Tab-separated table of C-alpha atoms and ligand atoms in Angstrom:
chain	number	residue	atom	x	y	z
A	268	UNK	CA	8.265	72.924	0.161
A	269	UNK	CA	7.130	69.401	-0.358
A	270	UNK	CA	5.267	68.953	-4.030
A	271	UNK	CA	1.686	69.341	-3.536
A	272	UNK	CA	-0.332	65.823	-4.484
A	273	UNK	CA	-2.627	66.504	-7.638
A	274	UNK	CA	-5.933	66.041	-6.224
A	275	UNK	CA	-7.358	64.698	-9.667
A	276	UNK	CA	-5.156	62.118	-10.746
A	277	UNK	CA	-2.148	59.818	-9.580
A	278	UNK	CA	0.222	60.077	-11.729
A	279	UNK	CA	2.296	57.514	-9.832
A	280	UNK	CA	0.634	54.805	-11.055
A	281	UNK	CA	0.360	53.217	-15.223
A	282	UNK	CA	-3.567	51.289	-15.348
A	283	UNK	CA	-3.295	50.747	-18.882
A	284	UNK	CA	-0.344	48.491	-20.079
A	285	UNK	CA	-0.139	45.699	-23.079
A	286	UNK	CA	2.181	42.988	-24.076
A	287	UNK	CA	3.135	40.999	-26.455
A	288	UNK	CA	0.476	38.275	-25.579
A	289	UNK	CA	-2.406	40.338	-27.177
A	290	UNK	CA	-0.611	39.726	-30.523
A	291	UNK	CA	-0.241	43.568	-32.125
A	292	UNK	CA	2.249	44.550	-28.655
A	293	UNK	CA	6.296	44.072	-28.585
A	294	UNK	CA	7.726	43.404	-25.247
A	295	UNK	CA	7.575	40.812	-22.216
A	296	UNK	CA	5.522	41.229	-19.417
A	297	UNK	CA	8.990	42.149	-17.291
A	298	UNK	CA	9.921	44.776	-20.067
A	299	UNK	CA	6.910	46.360	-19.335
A	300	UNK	CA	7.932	46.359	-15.532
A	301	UNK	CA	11.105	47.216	-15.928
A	302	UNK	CA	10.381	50.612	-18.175
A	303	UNK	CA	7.734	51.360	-15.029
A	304	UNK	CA	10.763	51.028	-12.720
A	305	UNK	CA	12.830	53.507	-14.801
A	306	UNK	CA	9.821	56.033	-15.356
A	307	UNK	CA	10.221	56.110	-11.622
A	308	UNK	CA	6.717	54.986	-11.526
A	309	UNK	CA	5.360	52.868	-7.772
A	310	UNK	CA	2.613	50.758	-9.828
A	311	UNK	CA	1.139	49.854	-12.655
A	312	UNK	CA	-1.383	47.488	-13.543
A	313	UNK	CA	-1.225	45.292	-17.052
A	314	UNK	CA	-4.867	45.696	-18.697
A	315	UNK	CA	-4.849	42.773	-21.164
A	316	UNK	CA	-7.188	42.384	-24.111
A	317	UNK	CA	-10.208	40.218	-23.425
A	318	UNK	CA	-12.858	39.867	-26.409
A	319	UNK	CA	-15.078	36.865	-27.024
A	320	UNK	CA	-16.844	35.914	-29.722
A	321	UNK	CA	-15.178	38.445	-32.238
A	322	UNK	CA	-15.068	37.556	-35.559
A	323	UNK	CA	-12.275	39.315	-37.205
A	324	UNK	CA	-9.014	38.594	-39.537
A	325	UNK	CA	-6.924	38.417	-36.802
A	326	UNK	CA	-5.855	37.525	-33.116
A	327	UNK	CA	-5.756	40.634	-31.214
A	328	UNK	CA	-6.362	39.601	-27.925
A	329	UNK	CA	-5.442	36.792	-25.340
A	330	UNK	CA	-7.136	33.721	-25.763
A	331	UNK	CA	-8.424	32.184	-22.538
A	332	UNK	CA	-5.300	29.148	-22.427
A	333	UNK	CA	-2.750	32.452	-22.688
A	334	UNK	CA	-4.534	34.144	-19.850
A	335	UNK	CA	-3.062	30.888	-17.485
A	336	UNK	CA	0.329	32.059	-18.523
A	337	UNK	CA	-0.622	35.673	-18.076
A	338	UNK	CA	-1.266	34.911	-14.367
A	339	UNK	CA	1.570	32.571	-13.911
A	340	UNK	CA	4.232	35.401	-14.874
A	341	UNK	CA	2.275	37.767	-13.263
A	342	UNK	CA	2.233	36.761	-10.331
A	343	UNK	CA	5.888	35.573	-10.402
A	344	UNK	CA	6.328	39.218	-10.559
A	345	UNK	CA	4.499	40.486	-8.667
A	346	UNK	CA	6.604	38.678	-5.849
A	347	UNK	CA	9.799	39.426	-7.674
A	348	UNK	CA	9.105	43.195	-7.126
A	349	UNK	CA	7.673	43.024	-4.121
A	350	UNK	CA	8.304	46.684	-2.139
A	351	UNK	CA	9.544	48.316	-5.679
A	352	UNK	CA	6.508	47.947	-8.150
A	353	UNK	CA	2.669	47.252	-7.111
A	354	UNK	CA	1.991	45.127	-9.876
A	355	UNK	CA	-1.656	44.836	-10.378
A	356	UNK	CA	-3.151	42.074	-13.078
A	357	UNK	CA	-6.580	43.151	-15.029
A	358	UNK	CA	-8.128	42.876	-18.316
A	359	UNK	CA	-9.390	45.151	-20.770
A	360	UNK	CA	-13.025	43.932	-21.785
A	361	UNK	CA	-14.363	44.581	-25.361
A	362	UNK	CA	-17.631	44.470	-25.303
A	363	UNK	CA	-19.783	42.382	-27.134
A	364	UNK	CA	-23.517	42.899	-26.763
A	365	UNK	CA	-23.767	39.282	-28.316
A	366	UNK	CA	-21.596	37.381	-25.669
A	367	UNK	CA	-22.650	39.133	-22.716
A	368	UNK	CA	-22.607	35.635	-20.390
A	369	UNK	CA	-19.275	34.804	-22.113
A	370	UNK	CA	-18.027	37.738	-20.860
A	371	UNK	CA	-18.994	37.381	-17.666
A	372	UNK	CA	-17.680	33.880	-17.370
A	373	UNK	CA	-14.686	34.926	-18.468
A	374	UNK	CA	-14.007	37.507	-15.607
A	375	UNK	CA	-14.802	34.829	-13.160
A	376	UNK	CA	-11.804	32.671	-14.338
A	377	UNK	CA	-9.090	34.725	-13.145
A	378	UNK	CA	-8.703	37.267	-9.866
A	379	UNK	CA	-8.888	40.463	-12.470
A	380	UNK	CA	-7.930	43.204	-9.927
A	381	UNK	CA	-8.482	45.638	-12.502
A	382	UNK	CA	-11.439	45.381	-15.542
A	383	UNK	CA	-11.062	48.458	-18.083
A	384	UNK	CA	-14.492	48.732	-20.425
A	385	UNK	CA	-13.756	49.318	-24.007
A	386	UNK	CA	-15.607	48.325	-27.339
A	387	UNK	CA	-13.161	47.671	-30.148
A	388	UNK	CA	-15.235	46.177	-32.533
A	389	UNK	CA	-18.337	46.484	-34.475
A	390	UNK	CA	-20.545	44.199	-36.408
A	391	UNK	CA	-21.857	44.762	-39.366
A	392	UNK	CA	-22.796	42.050	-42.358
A	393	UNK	CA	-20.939	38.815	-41.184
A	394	UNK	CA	-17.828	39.874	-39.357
A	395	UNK	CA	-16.617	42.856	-37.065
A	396	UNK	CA	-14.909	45.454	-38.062
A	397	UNK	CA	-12.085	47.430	-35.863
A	398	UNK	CA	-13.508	50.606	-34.414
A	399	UNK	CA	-10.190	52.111	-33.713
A	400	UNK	CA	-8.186	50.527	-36.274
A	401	UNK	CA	-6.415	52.693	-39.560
A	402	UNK	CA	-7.122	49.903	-42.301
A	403	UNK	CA	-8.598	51.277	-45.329
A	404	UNK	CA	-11.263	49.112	-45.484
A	405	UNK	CA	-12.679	49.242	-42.331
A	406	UNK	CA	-12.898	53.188	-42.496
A	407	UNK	CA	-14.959	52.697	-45.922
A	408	UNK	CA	-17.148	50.754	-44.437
A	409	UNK	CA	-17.787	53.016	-41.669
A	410	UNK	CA	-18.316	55.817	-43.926
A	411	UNK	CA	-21.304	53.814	-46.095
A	412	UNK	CA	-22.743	53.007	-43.259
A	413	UNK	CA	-22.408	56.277	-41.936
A	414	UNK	CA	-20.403	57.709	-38.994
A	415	UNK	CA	-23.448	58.985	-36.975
A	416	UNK	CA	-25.009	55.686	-36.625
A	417	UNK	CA	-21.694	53.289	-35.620
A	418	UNK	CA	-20.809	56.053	-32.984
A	419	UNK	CA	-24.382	56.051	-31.258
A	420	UNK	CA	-24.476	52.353	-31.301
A	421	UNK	CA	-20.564	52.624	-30.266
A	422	UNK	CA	-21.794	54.983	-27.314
A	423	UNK	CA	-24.633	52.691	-26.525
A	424	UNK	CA	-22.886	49.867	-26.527
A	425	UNK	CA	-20.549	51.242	-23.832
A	426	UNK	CA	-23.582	52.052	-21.737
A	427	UNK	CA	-25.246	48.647	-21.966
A	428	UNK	CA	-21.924	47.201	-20.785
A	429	UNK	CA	-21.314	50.061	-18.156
A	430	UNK	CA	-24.787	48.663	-16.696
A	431	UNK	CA	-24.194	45.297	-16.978
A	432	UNK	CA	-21.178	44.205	-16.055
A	433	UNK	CA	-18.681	44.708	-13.318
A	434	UNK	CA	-15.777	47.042	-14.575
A	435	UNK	CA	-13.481	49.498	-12.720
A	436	UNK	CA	-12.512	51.869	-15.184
A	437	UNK	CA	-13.505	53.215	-18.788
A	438	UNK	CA	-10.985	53.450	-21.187
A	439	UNK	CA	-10.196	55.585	-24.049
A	440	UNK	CA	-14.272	57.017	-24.240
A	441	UNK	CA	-13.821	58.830	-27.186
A	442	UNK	CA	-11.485	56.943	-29.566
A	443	UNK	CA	-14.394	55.196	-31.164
A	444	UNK	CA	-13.333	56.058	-35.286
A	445	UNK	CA	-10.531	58.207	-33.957
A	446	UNK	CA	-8.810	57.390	-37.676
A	447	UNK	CA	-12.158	58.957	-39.768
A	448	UNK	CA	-11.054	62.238	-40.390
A	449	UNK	CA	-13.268	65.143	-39.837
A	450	UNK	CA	-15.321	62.954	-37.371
A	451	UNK	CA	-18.548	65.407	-35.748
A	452	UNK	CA	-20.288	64.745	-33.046
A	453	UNK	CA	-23.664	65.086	-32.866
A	454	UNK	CA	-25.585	66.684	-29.879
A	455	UNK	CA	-27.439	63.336	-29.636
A	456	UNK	CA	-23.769	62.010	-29.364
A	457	UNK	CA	-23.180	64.382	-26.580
A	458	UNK	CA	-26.540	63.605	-24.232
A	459	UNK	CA	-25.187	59.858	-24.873
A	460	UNK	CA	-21.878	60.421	-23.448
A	461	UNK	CA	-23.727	62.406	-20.473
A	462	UNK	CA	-25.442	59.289	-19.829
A	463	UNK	CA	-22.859	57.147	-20.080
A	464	UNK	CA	-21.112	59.258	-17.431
A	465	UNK	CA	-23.918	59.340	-15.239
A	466	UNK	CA	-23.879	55.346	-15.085
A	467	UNK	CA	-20.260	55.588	-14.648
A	468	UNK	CA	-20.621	57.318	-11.206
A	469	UNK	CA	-23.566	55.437	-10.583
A	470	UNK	CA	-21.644	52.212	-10.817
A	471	UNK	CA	-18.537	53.602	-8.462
A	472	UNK	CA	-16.345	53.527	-11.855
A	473	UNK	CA	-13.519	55.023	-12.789
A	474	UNK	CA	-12.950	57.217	-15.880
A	475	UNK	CA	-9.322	56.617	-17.632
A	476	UNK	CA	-7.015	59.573	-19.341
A	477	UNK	CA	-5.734	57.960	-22.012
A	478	UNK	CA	-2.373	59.648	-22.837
A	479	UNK	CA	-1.857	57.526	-26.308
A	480	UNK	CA	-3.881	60.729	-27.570
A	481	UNK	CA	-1.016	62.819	-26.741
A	482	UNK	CA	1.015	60.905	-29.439
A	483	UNK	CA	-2.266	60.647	-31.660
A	484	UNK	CA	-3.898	64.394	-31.733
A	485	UNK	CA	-1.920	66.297	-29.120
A	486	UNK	CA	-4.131	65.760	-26.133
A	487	UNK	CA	-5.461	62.666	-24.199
A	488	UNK	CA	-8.990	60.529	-24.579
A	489	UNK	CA	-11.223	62.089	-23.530
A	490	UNK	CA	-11.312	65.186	-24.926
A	491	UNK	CA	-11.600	68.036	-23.080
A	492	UNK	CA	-15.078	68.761	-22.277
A	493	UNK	CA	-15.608	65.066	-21.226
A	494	UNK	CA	-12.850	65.299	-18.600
A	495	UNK	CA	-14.498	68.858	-17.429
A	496	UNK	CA	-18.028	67.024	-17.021
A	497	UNK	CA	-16.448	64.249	-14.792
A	498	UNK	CA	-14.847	65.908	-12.645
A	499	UNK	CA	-17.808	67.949	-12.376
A	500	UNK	CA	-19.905	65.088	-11.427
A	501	UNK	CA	-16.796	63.621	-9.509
A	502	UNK	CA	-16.052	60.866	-11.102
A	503	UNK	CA	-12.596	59.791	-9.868
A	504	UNK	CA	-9.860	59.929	-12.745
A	505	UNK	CA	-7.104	57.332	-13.385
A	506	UNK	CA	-3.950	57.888	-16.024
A	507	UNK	CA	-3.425	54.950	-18.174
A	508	UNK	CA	-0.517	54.891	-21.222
A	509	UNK	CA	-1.812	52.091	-23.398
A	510	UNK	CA	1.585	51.125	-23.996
A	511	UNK	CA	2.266	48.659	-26.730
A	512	UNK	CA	5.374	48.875	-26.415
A	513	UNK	CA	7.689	49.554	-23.208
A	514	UNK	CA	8.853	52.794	-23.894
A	515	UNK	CA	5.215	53.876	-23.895
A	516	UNK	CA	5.023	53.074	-20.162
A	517	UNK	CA	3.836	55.996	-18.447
A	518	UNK	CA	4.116	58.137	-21.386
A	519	UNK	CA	3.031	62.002	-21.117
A	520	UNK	CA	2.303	61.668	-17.120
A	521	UNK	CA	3.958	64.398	-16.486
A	522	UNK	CA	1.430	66.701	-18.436
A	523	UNK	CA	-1.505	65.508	-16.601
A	524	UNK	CA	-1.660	67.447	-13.565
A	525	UNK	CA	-1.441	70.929	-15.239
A	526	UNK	CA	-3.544	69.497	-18.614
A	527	UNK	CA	-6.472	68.501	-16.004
A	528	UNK	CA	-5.674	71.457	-13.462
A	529	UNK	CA	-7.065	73.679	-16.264
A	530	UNK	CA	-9.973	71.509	-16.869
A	531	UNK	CA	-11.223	71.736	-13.340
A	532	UNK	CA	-14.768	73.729	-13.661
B	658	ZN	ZN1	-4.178	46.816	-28.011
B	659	ZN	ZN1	-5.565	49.068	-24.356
């Protein structure tokens, strides 16, 4: 009997994949396609970092002069693997309610085929601080400020840029402070992620399983009720790895279709 195709999610197919031009990834662009070819995977699209206007102690993204090389070898690829790998070229957006035209400008320069919506960082006094970063310092300061508030204005955030500009997928929803420990949501927390899905489907989006939570807390971003809301409202699901690294290409696939199989409501 021929496998039967898991209606929910393609799990032929990496939409979330780094290198080393973001500045915190090992690995060249053909590494990344090579450990796709070996995962036995058909396509995979590379979701590079794209944040303006962040003020922060370090480059970790792709300025706009290493996006022209990003397309050069990309492309090169692409046509180097024609027929084996559909190699797709996108950009992860972090939003940044203060550089919303920026942004946009920004996705005009280059033929994204694929934008993922994320918000890494978070401003607060006179610089931003790393939402999903470990450093000790950044968790302090989300702790006096308090947790409650820098996850509604991280879930609010995400919903001004859902609305406002044009983005195919979002990624990792719930990794917002995923290093505080003992991190609560709040029902207020919960009617903004509702919201945030509703614009999602509204605005023919994509939601993203994130399979770097397998490696982090034993199950993928979202968490589980999330997923079992989307599909509800059927909002079409796409697998990304997040790979820093090559040997993350692809990572955990193969526990997605029974994972969201028993999420289906
Ligand atoms: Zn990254
Ligand atoms: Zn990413």
């Amino acid at each position: 009997m021929n496998p039967v195709r898991n209606p929910l999610i393609d799990i032929s197919h990496d939409g979330h994949v780094h290198t080393l031009l973001c500045g915190h990834a090992v690995g060249r662009m053909e590494e990344y396609v090579q450990a796709a070819l070996a995962r036995g995977l058909s396509g995979m699209c590379f979701l590079e970092h794209l944040e303006v206007g962040i003020v922060y102690c370090k480059r970790n993204w792709l300025e706009a002069s290493h996006f022209a090389e990003y397309f050069r070898e990309g492309e090169r690829l692409q046509k180097a693997y024609k027929g084996r790998m559909a190699i797709q070229l996108g950009a992860e957006l972090g939003y940044n309610p203060a550089a919303v035209d920026e942004l946009r400008a920004r996705l005009r320069q280059y033929p994204f085929e694929r934008v993922g919506l994320s918000c890494h960082y978070y401003w607060h006094g006179d610089r931003h601080w790393n939402l999903l970063g470990l450093h000790p310092d950044s968790l302090n300061r989300f702790r006096a400020i308090g947790a409650d508030t820098v996850l509604t204005r991280y879930f609010d955030n995400l919903m001004h840029a859902a609305a406002e500009l044009d983005c195919s997928v979002l990624c990792h929803l719930d990794a917002g402070l995923r290093h505080l420990p003992d991190l609560q949501y709040q029902d207020s927390h919960r009617a903004q992620i509702r919201r945030l899905l509703a614009t999602v489907k509204a605005r023919g989006m994509m939601l993203e399983i994130n399979t770097s939570g397998f490696a982090r807390r034993g199950y993928p971003y979202p968490t589980d009720w999330i997923i079992r809301e989307a599909i509800g409202m059927g909002i079409p699901l796409t697998p990304g790895s997040d790979a820093h690294d090559p040997e993350e290409v692809g990572r955990y696939f193969e526990q997605l279709p029974a994972y969201l199989a028993a999420l289906r409501p």
